[in-house]
Short mmCIF file of C-alpha atoms and ligand atoms in Angstrom, two decimals:
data_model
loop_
_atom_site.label_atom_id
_atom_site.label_comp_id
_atom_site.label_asym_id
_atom_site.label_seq_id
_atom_site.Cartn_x
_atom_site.Cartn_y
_atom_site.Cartn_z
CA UNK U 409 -4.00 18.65 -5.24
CA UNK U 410 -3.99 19.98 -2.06
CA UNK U 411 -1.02 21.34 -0.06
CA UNK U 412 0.75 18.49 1.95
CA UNK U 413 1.99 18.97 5.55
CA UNK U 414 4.98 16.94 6.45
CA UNK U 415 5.00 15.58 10.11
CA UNK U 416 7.20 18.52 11.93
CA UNK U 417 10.89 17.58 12.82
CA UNK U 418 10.26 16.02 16.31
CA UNK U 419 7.29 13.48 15.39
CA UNK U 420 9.17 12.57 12.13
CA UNK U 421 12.28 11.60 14.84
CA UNK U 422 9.54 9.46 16.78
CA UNK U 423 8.35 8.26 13.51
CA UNK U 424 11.53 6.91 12.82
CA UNK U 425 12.16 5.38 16.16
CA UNK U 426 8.97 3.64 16.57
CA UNK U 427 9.56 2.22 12.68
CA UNK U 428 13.43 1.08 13.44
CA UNK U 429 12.37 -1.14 17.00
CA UNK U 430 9.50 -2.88 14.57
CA UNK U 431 12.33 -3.49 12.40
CA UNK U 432 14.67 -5.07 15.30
CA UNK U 433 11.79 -7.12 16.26
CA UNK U 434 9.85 -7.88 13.37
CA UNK U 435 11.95 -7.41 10.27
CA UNK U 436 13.08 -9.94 7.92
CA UNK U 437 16.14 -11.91 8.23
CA UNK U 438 17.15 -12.17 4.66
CA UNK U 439 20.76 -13.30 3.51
CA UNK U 440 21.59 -10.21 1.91
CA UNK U 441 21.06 -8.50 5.04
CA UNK U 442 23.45 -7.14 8.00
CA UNK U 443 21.54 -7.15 11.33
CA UNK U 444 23.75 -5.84 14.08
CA UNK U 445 23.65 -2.34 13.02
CA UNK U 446 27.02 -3.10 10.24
CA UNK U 447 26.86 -2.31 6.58
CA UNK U 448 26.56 -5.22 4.23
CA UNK U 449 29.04 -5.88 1.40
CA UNK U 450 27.86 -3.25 -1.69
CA UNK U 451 28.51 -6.44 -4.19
CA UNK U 452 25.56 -8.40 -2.34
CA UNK U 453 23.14 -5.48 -2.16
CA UNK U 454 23.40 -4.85 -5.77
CA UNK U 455 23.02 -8.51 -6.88
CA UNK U 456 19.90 -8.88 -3.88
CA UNK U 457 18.46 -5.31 -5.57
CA UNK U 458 18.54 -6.27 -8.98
CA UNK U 459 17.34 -9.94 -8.58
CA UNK U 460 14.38 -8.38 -6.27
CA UNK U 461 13.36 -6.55 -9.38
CA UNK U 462 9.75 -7.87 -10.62
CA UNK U 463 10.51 -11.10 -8.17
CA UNK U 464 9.59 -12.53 -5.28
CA UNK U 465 12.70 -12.46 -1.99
CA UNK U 466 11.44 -16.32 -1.87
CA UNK U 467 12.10 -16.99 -5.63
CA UNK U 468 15.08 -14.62 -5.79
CA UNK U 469 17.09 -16.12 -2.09
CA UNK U 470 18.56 -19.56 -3.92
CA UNK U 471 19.60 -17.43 -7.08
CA UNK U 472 21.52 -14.76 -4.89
CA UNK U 473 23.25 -18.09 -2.63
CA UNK U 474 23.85 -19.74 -6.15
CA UNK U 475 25.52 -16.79 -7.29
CA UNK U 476 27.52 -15.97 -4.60
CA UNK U 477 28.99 -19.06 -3.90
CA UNK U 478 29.97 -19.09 -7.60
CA UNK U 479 31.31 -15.55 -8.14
CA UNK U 480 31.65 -14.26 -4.23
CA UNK U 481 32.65 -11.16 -4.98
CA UNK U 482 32.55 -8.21 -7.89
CA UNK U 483 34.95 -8.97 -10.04
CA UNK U 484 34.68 -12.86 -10.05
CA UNK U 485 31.57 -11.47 -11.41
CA UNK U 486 32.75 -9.37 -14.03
CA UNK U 487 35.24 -11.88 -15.36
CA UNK U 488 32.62 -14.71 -15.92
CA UNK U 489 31.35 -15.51 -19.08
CA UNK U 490 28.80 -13.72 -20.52
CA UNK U 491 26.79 -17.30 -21.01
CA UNK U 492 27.65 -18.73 -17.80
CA UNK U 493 25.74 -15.87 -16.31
CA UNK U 494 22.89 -15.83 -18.06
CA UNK U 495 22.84 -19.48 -17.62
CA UNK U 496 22.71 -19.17 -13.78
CA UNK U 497 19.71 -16.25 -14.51
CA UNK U 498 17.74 -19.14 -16.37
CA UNK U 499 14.20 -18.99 -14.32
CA UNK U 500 14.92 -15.63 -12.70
CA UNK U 501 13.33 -14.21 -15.89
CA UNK U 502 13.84 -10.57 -17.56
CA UNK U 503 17.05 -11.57 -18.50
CA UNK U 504 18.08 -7.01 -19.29
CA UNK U 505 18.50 -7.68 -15.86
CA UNK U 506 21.36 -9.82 -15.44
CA UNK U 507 23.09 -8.17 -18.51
CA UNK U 508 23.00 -4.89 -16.72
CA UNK U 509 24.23 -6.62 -13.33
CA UNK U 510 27.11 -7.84 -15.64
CA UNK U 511 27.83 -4.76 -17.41
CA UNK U 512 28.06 -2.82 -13.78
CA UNK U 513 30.30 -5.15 -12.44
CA UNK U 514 32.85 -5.05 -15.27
CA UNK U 515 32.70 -1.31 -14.90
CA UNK U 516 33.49 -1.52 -11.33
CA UNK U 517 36.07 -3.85 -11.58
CA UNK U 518 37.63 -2.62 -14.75
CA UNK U 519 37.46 1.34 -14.20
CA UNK U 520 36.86 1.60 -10.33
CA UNK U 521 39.62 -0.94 -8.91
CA UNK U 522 36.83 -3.12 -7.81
CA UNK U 523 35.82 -0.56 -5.47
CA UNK U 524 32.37 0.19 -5.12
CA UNK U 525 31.39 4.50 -5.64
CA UNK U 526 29.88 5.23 -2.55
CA UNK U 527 27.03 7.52 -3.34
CA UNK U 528 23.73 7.27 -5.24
CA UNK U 529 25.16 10.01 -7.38
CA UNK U 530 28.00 8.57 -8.65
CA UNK U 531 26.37 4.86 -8.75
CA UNK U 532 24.07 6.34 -10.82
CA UNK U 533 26.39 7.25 -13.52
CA UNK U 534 27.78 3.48 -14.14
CA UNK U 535 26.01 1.26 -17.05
CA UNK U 536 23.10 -0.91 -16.10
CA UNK U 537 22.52 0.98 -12.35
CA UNK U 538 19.07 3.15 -12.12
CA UNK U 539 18.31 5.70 -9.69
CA UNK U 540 16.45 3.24 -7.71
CA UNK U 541 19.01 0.69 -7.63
CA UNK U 542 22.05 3.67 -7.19
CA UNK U 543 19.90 4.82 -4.11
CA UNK U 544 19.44 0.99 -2.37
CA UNK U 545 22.76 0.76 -2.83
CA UNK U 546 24.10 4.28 -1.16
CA UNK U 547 21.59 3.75 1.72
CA UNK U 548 21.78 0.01 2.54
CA UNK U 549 25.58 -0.49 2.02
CA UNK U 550 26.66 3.15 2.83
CA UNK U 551 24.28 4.92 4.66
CA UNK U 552 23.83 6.88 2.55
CA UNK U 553 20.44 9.02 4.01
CA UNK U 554 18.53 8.35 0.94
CA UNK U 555 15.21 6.30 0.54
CA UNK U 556 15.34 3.85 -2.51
CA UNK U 557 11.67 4.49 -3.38
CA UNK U 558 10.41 1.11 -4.99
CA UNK U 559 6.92 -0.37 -4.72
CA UNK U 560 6.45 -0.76 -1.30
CA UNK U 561 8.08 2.10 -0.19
CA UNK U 562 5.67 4.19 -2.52
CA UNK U 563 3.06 2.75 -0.99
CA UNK U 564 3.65 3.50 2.60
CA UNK U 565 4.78 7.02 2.09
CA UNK U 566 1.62 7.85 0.27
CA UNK U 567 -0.29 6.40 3.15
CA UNK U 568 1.48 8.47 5.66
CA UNK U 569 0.94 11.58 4.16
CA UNK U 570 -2.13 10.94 2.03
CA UNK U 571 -0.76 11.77 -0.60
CA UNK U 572 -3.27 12.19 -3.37
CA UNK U 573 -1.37 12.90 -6.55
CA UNK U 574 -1.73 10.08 -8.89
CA UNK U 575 1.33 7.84 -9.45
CA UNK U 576 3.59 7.05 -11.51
CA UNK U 577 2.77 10.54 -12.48
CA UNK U 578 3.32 11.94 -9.00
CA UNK U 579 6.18 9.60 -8.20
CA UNK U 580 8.70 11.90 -8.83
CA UNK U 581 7.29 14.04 -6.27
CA UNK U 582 6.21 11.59 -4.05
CA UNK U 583 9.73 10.53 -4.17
CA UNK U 584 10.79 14.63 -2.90
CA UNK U 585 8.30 14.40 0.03
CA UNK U 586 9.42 10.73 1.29
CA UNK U 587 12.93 11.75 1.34
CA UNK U 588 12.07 14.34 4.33
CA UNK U 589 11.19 11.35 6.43
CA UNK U 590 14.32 9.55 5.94
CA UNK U 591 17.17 9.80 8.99
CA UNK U 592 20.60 11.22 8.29
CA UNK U 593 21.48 8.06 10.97
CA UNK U 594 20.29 4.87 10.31
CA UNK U 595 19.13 5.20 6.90
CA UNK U 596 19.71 1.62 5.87
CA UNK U 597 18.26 -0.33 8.26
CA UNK U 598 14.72 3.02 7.85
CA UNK U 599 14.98 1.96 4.67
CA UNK U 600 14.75 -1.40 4.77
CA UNK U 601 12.50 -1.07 7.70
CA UNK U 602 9.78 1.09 5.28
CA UNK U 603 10.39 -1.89 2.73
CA UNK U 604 9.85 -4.58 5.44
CA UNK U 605 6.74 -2.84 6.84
CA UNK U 606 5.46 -2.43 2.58
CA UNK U 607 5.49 -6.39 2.17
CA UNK U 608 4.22 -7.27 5.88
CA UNK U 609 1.80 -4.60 7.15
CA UNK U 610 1.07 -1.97 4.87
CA UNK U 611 -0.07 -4.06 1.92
CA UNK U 612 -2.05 -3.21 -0.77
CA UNK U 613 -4.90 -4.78 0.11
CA UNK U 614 -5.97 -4.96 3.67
CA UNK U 615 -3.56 -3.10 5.42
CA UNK U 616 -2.86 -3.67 9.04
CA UNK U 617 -3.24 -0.62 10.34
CA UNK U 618 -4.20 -1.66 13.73
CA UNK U 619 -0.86 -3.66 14.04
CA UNK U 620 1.18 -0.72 12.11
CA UNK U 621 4.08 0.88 14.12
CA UNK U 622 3.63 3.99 12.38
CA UNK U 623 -0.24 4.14 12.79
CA UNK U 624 0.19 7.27 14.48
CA UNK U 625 1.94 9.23 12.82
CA UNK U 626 -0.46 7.80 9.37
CA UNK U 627 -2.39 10.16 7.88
CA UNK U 628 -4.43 7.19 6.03
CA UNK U 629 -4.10 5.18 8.69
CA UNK U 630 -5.96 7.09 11.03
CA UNK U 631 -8.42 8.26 8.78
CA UNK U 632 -9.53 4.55 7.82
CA UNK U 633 -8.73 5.40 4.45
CA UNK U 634 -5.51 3.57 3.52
CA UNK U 635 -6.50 1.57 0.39
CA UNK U 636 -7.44 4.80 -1.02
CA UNK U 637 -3.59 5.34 -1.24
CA UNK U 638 -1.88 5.61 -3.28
CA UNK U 639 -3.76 7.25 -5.82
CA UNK U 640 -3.33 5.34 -9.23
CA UNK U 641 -2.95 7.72 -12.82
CA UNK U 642 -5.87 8.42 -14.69
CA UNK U 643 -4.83 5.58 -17.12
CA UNK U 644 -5.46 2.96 -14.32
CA UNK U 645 -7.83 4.96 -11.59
CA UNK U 646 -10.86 2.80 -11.54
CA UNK U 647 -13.78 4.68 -12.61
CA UNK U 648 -16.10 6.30 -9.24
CA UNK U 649 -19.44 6.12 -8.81
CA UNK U 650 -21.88 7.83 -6.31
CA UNK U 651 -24.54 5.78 -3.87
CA UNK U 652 -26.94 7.20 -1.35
CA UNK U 653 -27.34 4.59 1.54
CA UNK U 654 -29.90 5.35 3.86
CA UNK U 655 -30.41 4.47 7.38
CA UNK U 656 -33.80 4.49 8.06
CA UNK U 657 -34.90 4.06 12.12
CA UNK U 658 -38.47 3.21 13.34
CA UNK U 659 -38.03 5.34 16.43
CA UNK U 660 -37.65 2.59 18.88
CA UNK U 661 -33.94 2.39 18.06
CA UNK U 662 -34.44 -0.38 15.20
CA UNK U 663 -33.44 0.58 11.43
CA UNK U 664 -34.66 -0.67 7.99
CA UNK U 665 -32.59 -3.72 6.25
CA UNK U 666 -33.25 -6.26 3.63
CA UNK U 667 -31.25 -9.05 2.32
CA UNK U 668 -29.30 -9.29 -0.64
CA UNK U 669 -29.91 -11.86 -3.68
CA UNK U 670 -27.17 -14.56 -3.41
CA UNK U 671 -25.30 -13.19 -6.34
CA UNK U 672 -23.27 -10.39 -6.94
CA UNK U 673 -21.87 -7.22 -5.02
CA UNK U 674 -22.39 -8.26 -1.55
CA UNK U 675 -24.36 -11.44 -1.93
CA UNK U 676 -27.05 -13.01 0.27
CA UNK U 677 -25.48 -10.45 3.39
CA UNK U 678 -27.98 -8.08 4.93
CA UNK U 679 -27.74 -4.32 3.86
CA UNK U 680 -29.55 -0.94 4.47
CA UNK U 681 -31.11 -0.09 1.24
CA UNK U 682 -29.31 2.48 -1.00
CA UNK U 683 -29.52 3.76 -4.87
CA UNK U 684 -27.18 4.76 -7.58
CA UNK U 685 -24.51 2.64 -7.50
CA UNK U 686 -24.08 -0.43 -9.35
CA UNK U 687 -24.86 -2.65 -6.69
CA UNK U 688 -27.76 -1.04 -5.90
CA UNK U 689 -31.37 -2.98 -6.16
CA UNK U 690 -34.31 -1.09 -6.42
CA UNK U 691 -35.46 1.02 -3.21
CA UNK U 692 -38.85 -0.04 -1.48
CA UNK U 693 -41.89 1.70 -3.06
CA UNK U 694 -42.31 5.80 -2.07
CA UNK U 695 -39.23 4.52 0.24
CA UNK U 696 -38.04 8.41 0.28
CA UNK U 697 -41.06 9.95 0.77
CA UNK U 698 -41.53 7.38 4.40
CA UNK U 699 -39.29 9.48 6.60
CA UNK U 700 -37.24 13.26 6.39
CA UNK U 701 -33.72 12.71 5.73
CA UNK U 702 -30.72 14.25 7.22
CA UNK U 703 -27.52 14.12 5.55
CA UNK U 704 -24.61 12.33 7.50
CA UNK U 705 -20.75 11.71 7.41
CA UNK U 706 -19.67 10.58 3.76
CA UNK U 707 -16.75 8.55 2.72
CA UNK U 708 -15.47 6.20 0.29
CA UNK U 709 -14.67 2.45 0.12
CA UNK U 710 -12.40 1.08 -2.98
CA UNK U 711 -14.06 -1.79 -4.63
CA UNK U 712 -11.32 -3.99 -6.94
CA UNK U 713 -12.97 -2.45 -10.07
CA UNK U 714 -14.56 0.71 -8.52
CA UNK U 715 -14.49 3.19 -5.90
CA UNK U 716 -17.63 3.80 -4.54
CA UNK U 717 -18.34 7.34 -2.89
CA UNK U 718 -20.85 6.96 -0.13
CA UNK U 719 -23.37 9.24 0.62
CA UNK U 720 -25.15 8.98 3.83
CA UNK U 721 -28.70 9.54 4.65
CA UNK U 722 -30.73 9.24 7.91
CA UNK U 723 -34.40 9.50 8.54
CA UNK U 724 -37.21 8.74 11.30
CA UNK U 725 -40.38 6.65 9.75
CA UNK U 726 -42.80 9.58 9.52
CA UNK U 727 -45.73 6.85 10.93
CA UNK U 728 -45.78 3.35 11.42
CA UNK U 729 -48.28 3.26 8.18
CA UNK U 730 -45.66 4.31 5.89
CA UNK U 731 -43.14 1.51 7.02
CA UNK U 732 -41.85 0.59 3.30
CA UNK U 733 -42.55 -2.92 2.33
CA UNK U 734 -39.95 -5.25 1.48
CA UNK U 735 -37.74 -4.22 4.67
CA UNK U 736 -37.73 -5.55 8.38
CA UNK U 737 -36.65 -3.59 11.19
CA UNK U 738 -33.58 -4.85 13.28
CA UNK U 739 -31.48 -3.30 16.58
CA UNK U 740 -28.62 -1.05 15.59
CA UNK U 741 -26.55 -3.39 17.32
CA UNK U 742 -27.78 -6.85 15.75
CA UNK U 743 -27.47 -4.90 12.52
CA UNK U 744 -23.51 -4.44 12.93
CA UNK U 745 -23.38 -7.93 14.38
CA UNK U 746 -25.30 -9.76 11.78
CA UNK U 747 -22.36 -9.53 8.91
CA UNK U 748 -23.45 -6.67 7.23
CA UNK U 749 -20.94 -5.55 4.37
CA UNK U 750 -17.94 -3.91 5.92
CA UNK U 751 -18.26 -0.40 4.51
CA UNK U 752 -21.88 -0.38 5.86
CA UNK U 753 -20.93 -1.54 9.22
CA UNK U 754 -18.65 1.54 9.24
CA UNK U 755 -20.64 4.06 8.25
CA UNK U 756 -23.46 2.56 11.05
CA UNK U 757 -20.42 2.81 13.91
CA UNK U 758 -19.87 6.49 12.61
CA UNK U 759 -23.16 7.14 13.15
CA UNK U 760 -23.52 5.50 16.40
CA UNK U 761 -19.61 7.39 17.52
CA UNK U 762 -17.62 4.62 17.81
S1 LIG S 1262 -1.13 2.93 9.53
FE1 LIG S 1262 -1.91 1.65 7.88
S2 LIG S 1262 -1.70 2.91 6.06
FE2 LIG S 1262 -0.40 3.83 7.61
S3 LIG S 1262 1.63 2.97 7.28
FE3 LIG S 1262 0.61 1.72 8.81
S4 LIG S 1262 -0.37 0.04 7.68
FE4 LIG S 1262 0.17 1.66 6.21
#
């Protein structure tokens, strides 16, 4: 893996700033959530966390009001009945969760005076509270500077720094790295804010980079490469494979394209021809022998089921004669315009600098 550069001191400060006014404008108002700068009650970030687990905020929000209004505070929790409780979990699903909720809050109440411990260290010690939990906890409710590193969170840190390590393997690491970003000042609402921006902007697919607060300080982001990120263990990576594409010009400014059969990879949309992939149709007869090829700027594009590294080729028709069959010749510009697949419309703009 290679060596990873964190953003120095003074762009991770603007990092942070840019990140928290998204947040005041843009984050979401969610019941479990203080947003005038205040702390929210410890007891309603550790129900919110633990219901959040594996579910959705929209299925989880009438379960946390339900539960509140019926135990409001820790130990109204701890003293209800173990069946009542997991009666009001019935639909949450994963029901380990809402024993563990119960078993923390009996703890709390029984051995802590009802008083919640104040740092991811010692949260971490009482039954049915994991690091990630202990750490949403310490940051949201106490400020803890400490970035709970779930899902999302993974996500965007990976993005920012590229970091190409294959999780979960590399999560512990990942994990390391992140926390340099996080404030000493603020680190609730940062975190929040990096969990916010997970679930609106940077998603997994499509990622909205040209929206993206951060986009500047994103190492993926600016590269063009964020759904490259993160990395996923060998277990899961999808397997790569390696296709030549091949922009092929006339010398009047017009290159080679062809269209593609209705089905499959790309169907029925114009493309440049190309070879060795598994959407790849057969090239035009001699077609590499028609013009002398120059290598160009590679990259990759991630397919659902592959990642396909792209190899780029460019070459002058050697004479009008040799013009491959099976191929008409179209402006650069129509080219782009006429809804060619995304990855080769970028690798044409590369070529043509923008
Ligand atoms: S620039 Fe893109 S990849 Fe980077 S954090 Fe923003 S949305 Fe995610």
């Amino acid at each position: 893996m290679r060596e990873i550069f964190m953003p120095p001191a003074g762009k991770r400060q603007m990092l942070v700033s840019a990140l928290l006014d998204w947040y005041g404008a843009n984050g979401r108002h969610l019941p479990w959530r203080m947003r005038d700068g205040g702390h929210p009650d410890p007891y309603h970030v550790l129900l919110s966390e633990i219901m959040l687990q594996q579910t959705t905020v929209t299925a989880v929000i009438p379960y946390y009001q339900a539960f509140l209004a019926r135990w409001p505070d820790v130990c109204a929790l701890a003293s209800g009945r173990d069946e009542d409780v997991m009666q009001a979990w019935a639909g949450l699903g994963y029901y380990a969760r809402a024993r563990n909720l119960l078993r923390a809050a009996r703890e709390i109440c029984n051995n802590h005076d009802g008083r919640f411990p104040a740092t991811a260290c010692e949260l971490g010690t009482l039954p049915g509270i994991g690091p990630y939990t202990a750490a949403a906890v310490a940051a949201i409710a106490f400020g803890e500077a400490i970035l709970p590193v779930d899902a999302n969170i993974a996500r965007v840190s990976a993005r920012l720094l590229e970091f190409s390590e294959p999780l979960p393997r590399g999560l512990e690491k990942l994990r390391k790295l992140a926390q340099g970003i996080c404030p000493e000042e603020n680190a609730g609402d940062f975190c929040q804010a990096m969990m916010d921006l997970g679930a609106m902007v940077c998603t997994p697919r499509h990622p909205g980079c040209g929206e993206c607060p951060i986009q500047t300080f994103c190492k993926a982001g600016k590269s063009g490469n964020a759904e490259a990120f993160p990395v996923k263990s060998l277990k899961k990576q999808r397997p790569v494979e390696h296709g030549v594409f091949y922009v092929l010009e006339d010398g009047s400014g017009q290159m080679a394209v062809r269209r593609r059969p209705p089905h499959g990879i790309w169907g029925g949309l114009l493309e440049i021809p190309s070879s060795g992939w598994r959407g790849a149709h057969a090239l035009p007869q001699n077609f590499e022998a028609c013009a002398e090829w120059e290598d160009a700027e590679n990259f990759r594009h991630v397919f659902t089921h592959f990642t396909l590294e792209m190899e780029w080729r460019r070459g002058v028709l050697l004479s009008q004669e040799m013009g491959p069959p099976d191929v008409r010749f179209l402006p650069w510009q129509e080219v782009v315009r006429a809804g060619v697949p995304s990855p080769i419309a970028k690798g044409l703009r590369r070529m043509m600098g923008k």
